[in-house]
Short mmCIF file of C-alpha atoms and ligand atoms in Angstrom, two decimals:
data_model
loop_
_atom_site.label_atom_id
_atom_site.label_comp_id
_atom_site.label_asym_id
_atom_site.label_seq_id
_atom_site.Cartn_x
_atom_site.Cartn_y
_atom_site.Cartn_z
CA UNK A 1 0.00 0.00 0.00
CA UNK A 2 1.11 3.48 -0.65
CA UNK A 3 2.09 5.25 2.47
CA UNK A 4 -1.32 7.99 1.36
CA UNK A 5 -3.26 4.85 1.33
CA UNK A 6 -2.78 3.70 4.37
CA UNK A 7 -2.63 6.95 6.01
CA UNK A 8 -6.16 7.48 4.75
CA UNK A 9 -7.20 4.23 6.06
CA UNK A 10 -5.14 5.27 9.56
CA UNK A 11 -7.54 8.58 9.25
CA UNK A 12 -10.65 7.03 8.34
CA UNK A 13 -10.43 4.33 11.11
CA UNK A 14 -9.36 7.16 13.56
CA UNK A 15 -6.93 5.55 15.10
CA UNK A 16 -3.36 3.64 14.91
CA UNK A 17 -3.60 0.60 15.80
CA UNK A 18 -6.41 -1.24 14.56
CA UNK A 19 -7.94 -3.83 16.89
CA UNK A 20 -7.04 -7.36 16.02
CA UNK A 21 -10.80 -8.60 16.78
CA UNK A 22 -12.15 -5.58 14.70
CA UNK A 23 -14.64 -8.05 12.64
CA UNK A 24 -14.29 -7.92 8.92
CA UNK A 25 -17.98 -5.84 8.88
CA UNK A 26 -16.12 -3.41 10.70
CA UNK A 27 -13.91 -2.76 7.49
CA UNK A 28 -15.84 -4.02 4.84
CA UNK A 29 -19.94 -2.96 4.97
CA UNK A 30 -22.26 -5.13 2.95
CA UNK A 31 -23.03 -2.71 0.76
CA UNK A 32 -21.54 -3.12 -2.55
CA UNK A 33 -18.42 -0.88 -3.30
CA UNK A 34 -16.30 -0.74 -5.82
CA UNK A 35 -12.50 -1.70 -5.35
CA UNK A 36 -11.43 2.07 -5.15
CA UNK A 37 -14.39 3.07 -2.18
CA UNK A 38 -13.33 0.51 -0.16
CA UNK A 39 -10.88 1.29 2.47
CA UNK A 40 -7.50 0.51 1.63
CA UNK A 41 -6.19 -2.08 4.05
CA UNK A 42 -3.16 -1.19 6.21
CA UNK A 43 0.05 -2.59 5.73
CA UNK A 44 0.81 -6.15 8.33
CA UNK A 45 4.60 -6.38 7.73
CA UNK A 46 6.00 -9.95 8.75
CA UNK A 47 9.89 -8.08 8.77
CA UNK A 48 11.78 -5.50 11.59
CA UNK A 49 10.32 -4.52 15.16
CA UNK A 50 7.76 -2.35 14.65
CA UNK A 51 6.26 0.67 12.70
CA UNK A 52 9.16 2.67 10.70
CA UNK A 53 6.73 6.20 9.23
CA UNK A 54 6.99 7.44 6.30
CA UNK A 55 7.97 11.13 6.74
CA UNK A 56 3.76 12.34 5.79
CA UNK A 57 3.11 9.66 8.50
CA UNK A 58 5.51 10.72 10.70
CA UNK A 59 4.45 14.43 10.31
CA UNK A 60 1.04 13.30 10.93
CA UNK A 61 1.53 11.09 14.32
CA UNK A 62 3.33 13.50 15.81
CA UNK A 63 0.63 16.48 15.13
CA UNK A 64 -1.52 14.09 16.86
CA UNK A 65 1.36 13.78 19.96
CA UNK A 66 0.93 17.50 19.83
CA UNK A 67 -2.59 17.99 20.37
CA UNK A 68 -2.97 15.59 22.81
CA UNK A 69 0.14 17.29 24.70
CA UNK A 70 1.78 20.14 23.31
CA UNK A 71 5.19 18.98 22.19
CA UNK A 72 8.08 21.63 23.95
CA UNK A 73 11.37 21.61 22.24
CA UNK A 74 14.79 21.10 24.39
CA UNK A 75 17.82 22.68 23.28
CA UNK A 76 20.95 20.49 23.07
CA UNK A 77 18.95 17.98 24.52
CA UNK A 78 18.23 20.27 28.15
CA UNK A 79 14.00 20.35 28.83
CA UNK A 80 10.96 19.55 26.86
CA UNK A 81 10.23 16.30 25.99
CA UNK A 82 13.69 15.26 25.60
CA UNK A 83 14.20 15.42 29.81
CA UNK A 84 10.08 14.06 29.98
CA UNK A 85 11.43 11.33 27.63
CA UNK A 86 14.39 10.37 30.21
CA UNK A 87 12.17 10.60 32.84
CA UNK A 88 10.06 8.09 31.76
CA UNK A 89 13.34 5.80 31.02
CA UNK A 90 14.35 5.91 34.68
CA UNK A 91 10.64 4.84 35.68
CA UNK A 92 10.92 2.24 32.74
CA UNK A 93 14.21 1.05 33.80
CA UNK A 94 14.39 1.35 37.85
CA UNK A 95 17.74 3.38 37.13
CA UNK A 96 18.68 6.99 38.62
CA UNK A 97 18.97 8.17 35.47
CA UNK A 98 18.42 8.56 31.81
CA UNK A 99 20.09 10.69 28.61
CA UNK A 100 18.77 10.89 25.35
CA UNK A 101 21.72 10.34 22.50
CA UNK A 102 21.90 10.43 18.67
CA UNK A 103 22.51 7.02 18.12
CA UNK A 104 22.53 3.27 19.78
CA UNK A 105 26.16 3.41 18.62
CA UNK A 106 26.61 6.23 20.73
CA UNK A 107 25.22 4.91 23.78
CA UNK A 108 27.23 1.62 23.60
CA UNK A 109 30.79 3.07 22.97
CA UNK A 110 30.21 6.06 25.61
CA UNK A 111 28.85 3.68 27.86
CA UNK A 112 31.37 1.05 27.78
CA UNK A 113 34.07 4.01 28.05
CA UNK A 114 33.05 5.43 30.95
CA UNK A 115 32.36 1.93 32.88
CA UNK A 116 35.68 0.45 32.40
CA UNK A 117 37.49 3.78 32.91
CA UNK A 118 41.21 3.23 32.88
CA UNK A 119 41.18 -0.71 31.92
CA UNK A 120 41.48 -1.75 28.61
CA UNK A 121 39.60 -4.68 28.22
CA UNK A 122 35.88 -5.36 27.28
CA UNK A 123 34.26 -8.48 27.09
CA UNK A 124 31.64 -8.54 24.46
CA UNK A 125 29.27 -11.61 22.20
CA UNK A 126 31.29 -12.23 19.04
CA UNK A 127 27.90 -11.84 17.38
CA UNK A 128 27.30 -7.92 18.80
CA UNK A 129 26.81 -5.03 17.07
CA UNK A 130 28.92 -3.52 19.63
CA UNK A 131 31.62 -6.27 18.22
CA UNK A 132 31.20 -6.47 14.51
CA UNK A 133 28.68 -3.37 13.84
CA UNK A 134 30.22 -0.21 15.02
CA UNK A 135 33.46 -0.17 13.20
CA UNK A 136 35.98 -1.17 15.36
CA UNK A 137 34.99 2.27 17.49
CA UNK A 138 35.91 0.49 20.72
CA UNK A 139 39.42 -0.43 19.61
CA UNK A 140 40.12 3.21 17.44
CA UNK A 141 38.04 5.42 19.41
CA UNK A 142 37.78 4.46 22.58
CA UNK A 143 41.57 2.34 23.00
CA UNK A 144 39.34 -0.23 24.24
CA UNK A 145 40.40 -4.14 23.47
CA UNK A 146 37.28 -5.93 22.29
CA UNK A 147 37.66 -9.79 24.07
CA UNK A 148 34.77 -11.45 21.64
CA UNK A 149 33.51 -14.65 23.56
CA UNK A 150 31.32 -17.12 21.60
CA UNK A 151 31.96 -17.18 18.36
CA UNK A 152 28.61 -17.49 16.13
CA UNK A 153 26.51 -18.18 18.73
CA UNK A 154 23.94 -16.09 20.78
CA UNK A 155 26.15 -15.24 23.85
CA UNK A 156 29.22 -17.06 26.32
CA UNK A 157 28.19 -18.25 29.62
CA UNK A 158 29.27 -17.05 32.96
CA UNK A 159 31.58 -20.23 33.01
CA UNK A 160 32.74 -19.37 29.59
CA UNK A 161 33.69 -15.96 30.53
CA UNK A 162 35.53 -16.98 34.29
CA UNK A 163 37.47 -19.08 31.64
CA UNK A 164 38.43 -16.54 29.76
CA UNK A 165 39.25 -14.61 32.77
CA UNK A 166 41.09 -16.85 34.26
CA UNK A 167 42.94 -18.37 31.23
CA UNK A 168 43.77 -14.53 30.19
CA UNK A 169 45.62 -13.93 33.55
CA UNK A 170 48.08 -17.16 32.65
CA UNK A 171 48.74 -16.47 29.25
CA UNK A 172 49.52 -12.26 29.16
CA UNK A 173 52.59 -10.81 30.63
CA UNK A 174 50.67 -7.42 31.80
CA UNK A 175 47.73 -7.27 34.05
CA UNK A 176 45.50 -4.09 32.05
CA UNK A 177 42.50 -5.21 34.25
CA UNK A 178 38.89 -6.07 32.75
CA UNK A 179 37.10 -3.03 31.96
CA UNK A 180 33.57 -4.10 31.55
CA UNK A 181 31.42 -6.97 30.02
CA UNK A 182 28.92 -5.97 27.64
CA UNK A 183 25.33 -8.09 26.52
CA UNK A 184 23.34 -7.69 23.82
CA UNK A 185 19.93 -9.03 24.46
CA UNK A 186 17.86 -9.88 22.11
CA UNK A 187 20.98 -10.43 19.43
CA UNK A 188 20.04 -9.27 16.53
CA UNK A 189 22.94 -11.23 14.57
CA UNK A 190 21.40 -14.10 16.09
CA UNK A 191 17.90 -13.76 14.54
CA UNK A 192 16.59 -12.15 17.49
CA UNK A 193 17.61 -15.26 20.22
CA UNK A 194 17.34 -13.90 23.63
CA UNK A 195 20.30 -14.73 26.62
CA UNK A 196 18.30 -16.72 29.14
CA UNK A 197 17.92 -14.34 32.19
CA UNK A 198 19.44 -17.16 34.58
CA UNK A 199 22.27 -16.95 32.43
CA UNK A 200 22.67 -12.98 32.88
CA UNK A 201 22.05 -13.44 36.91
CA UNK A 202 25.10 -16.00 36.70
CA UNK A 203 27.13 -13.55 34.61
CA UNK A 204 26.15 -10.60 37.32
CA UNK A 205 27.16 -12.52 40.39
CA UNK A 206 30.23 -13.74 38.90
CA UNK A 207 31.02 -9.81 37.68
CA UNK A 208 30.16 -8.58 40.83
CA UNK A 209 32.50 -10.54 42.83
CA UNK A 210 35.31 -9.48 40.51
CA UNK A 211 33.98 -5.27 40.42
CA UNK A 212 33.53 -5.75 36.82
CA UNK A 213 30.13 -3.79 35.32
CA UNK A 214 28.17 -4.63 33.02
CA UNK A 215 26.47 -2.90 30.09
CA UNK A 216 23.17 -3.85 28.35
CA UNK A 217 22.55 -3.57 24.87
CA UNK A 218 19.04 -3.76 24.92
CA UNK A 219 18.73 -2.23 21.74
CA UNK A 220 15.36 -4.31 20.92
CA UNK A 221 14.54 -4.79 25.06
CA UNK A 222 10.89 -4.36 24.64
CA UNK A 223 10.94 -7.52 22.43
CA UNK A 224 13.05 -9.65 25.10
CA UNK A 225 10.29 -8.39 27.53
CA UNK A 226 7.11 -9.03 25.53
CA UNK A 227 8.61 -12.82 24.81
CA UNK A 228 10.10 -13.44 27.84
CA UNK A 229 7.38 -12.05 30.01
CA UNK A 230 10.51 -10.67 31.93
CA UNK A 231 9.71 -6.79 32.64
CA UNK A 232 12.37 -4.25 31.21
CA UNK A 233 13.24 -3.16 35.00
CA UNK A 234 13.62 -6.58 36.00
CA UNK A 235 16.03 -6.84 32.96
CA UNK A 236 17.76 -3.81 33.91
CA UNK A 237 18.65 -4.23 37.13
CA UNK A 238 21.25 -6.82 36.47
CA UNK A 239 23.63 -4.06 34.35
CA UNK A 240 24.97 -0.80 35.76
CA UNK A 241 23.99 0.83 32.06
CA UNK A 242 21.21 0.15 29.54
CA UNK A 243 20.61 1.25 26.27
CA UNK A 244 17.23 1.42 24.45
CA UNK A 245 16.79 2.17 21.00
CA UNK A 246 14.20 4.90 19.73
CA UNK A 247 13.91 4.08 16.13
CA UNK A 248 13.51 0.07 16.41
CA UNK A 249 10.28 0.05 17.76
CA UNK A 250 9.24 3.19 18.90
CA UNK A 251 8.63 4.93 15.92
CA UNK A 252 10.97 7.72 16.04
CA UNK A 253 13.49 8.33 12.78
CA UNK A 254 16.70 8.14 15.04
CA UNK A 255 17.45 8.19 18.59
CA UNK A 256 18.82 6.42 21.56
CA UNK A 257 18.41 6.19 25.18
CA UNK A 258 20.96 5.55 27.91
CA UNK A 259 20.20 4.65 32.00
CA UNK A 260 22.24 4.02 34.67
CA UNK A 261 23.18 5.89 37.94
CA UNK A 262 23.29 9.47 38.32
CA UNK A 263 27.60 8.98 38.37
CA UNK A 264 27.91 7.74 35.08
CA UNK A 265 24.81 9.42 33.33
CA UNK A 266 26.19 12.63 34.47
CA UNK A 267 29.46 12.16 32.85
CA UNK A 268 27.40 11.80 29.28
CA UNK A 269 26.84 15.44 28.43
CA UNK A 270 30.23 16.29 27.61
CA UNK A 271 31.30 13.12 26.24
CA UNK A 272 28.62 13.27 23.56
CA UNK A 273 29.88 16.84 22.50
CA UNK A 274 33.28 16.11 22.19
CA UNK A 275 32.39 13.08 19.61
CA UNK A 276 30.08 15.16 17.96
CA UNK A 277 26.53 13.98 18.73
CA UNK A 278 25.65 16.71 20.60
CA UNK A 279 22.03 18.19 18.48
CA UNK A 280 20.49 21.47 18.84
CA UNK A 281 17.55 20.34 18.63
CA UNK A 282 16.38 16.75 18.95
CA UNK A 283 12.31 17.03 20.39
CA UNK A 284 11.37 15.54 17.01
CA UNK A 285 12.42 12.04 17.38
CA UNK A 286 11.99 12.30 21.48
CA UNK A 287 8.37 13.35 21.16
CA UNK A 288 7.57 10.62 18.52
CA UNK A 289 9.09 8.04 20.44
CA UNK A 290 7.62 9.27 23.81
CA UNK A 291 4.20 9.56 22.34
CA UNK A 292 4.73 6.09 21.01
CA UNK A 293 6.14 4.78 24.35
CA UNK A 294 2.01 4.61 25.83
CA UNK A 295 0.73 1.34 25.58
CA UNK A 296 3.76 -0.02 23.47
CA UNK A 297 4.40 -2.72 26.30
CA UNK A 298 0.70 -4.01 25.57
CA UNK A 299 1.07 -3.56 21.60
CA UNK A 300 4.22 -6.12 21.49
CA UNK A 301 2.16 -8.74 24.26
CA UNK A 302 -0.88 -8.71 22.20
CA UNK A 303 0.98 -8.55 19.01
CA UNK A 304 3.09 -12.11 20.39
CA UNK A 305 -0.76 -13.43 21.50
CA UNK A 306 -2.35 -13.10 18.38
CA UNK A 307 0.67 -14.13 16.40
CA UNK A 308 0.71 -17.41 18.11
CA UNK A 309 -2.91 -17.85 17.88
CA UNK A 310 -2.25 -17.08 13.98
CA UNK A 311 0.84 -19.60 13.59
CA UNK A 312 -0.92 -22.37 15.74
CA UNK A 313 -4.10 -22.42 13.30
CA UNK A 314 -1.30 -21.94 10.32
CA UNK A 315 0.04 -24.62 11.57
CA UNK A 316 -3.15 -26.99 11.08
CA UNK A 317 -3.68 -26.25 7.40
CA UNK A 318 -1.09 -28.47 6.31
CA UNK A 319 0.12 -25.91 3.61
CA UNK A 320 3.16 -24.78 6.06
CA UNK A 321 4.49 -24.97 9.37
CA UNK A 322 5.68 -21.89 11.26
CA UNK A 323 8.40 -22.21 14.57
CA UNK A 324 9.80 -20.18 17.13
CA UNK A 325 13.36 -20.32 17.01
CA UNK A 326 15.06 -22.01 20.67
CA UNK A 327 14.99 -19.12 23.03
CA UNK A 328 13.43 -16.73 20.37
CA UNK A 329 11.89 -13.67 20.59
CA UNK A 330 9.85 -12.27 17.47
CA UNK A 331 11.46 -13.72 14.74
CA UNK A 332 9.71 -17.42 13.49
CA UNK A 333 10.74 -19.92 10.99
CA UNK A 334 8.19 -20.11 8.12
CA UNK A 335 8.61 -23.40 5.97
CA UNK A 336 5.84 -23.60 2.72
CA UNK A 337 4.73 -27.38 1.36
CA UNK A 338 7.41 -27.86 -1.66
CA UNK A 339 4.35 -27.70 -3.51
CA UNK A 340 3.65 -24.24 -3.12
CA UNK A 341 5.22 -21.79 -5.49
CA UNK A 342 6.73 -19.28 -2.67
CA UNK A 343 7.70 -16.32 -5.41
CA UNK A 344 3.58 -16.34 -6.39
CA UNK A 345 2.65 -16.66 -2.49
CA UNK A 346 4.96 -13.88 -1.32
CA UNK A 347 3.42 -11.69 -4.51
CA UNK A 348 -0.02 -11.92 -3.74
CA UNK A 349 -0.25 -11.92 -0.08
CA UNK A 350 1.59 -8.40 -0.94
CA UNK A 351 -0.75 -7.00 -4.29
CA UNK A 352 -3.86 -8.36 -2.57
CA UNK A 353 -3.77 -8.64 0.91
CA UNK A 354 -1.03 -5.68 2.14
CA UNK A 355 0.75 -7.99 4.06
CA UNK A 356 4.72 -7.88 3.36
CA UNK A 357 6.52 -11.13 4.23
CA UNK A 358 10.46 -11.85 2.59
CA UNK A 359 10.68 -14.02 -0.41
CA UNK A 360 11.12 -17.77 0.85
CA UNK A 361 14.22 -19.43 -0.03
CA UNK A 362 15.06 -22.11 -2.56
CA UNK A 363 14.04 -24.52 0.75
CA UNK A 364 10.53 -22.80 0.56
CA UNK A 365 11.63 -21.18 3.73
CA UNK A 366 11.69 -17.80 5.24
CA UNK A 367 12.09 -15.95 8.36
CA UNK A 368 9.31 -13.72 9.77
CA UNK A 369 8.97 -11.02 12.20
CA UNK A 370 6.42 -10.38 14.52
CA UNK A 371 5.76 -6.76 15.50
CA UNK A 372 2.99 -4.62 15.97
CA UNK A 373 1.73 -4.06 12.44
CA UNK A 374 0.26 -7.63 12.85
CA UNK A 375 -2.64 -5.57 14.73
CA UNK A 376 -3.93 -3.41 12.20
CA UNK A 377 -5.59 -6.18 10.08
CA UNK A 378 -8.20 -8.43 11.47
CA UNK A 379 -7.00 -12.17 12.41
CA UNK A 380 -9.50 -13.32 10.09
CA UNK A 381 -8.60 -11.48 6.95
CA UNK A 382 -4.46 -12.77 7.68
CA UNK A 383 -5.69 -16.44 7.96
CA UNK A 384 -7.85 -16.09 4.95
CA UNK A 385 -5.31 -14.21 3.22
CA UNK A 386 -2.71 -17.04 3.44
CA UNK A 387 -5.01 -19.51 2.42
CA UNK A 388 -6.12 -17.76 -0.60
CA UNK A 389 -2.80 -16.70 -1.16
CA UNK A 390 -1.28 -20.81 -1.33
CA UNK A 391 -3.72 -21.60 -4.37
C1 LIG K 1 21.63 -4.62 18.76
C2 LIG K 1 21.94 -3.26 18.25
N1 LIG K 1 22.67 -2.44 18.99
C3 LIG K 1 22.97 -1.19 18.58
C4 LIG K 1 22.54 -0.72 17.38
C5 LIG K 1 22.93 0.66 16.95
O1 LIG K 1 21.89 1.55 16.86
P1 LIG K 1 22.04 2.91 16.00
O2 LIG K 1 21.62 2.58 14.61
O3 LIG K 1 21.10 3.83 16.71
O4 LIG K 1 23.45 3.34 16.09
C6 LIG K 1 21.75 -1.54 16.56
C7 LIG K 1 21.26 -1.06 15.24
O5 LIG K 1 21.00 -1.78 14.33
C8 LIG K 1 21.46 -2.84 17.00
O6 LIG K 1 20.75 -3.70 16.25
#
């Protein structure tokens, strides 16, 4: 659907999110219409986290923001909705404080700087962004020494990293000390697999008895918490800093946020001018993503509910399966019968139904997201969609 299309649906329905259990009569009235009078329907997209506007959309959403609370600007990120944004943060996150930042880039490096102050060494997931994704900026930037634990695989264990430890201490002449450990959770490189929280508490008490912090890259956090049923505080008080993203999920076009205590938080300001990030203004992507943040913590549970509901009666038709990945968050394997012709299926569930899946592999297979989007059609019209969509 065009992105006017669907905003006129958005307008006509007069609201965002579209109940799942809107019936179909809700959409479509008996009375005959032609093709053009009918509403357009909005766009389900089985790929990323959540909705990502179009800049009329975006323009449009946050008008709305700004009549329901008028929107006040900061200036380098000092007042308005920038400091009601952090605010919120802290309440989300059970930490002292919160500071908005340009990028999730941003937040890792400067957070991982400041926690492992003087020592060198920071142990990271060899599948990170904060390993392979942010170009080397620990090592060149920051003179940090990346120690990547894991290879290919979702993250080390506390015994994995004592072993490293205590391996490291053996086999290097100079003692530079251990910095910080940093976890990504959900991993992004590892479709979206979560690190099991008992895993994390093990990690903590073993990083605690050594004084080593911890950082959270908890870029896509909200997803670990919808799937996990683990609440983002609960999350975040097992790392000293945590870093949400803006952009992912929350529908603003850029944008990071970083918690932790008051000591390190406060240290921020500065650092983020003296690499550059530091924005005059930056109340456009703070109010989007703070108007965004109401009821987003329902929108991913409810958008998980219904997708499973939708996969388990996918999963009787017999025309293809659909899995959750071990220890998976939103992302699900979707296998087609090897009769199906998956270019033609992908096509028309697009032209004819709005709903945006990848093309499935020479397997028949593809990987879908779940995200909210998945609540602006009606169940019904998805299931029948896919079935019509097989023949
Ligand atoms: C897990 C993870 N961390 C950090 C980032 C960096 O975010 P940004 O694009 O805001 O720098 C990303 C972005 O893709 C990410 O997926």
């Amino acid at each position: 659907m065009s992105s006017i299309n669907r905003r006129n649906f958005l307008r006509s329905s007069g609201s965002l999110v579209i109940p799942a259990v809107l019936p179909l009569s809700g959409l479509l009235t008996s009375e005959k219409k032609t093709t053009s009078d009918l509403p357009a329907k909005p766009v389900v997209k089985f790929f990323g986290d959540g909705e990502m506007y179009e800049p009329s959309d975006y323009i449009r959403v946050l008008q709305e923001a700004d009549k329901a609370a008028a929107i006040a600007k900061d200036r380098y990120g000092v007042g308005g909705v920038v400091e009601a944004l952090e605010k919120k943060f802290t309440v989300l996150t059970g930490k002292e404080k919160a500071i908005f930042m340009p990028s999730g880039t941003m937040a890792n490096q400067l957070a991982l700087a400041v926690l492992s102050g003087n020592k060198s060494k920071v142990f990271v997931q060899e599948t990170s962004h904060v390993y392979r994704d942010e170009a080397d900026a620990g090592q060149t930037v920051f003179q940090k020494r990346l120690m990547p634990l894991a290879k290919d695989e979702t993250c080390f264990t506390a015994a994995q990293l004592q072993k490293a430890i205590d391996e490291m201490s053996n086999a290097e002449a100079f003692n530079t000390g251990i910095g910080a450990v940093s976890i990504e959770n959900p991993v992004r490189r590892s479709d979206g697999r979560m690190v099991p929280l008992e895993e994390i508490k093990q990690i903590r008490k073993y990083c605690l008895e050594k004084k080593i912090p911890m950082h959270l890259d908890g870029a896509r956090l909200y997803v670990a918490s919808a799937w996990s049923g683990i609440s983002i505080k609960e999350y975040s008080q097992y790392f000293d800093t945590v870093y949400i993203s803006l952009y992912k999920y929350l529908g603003a076009s850029a944008g990071a946020i970083l918690c932790g205590d008051a000591a390190i938080i406060d240290q921020m300001t500065h650092l983020i001018k003296i690499h550059g990030g530091s924005m005059y203004g930056n109340w456009t992507n703070a109010a989007m993503a703070l108007h965004r943040m109401e009821g987003a913590e329902k929108r991913f549970t409810d958008a998980k509910n219904l997708a499973e509901t939708l996969f388990g009666v996918l999963n009787k038709t017999g025309f293809c399966t659909v899995r959750e990945l071990t220890n998976g968050t939103n992302i699900y394997r979707l296998q087609l019968s090897k009769n199906i012709d998956g270019k033609n299926f992908q096509s028309k569930l697009n032209q004819q139904y709005n709903i945006r899946l990848g093309r499935p592999d020479a397997n028949n297979e593809v990987l879908i997201s779940v995200n909210e989007t998945l609540l602006y059609q009606p169940l019904e019209n998805i299931i029948n969609a896919f079935k019509d969509a097989v023949v």
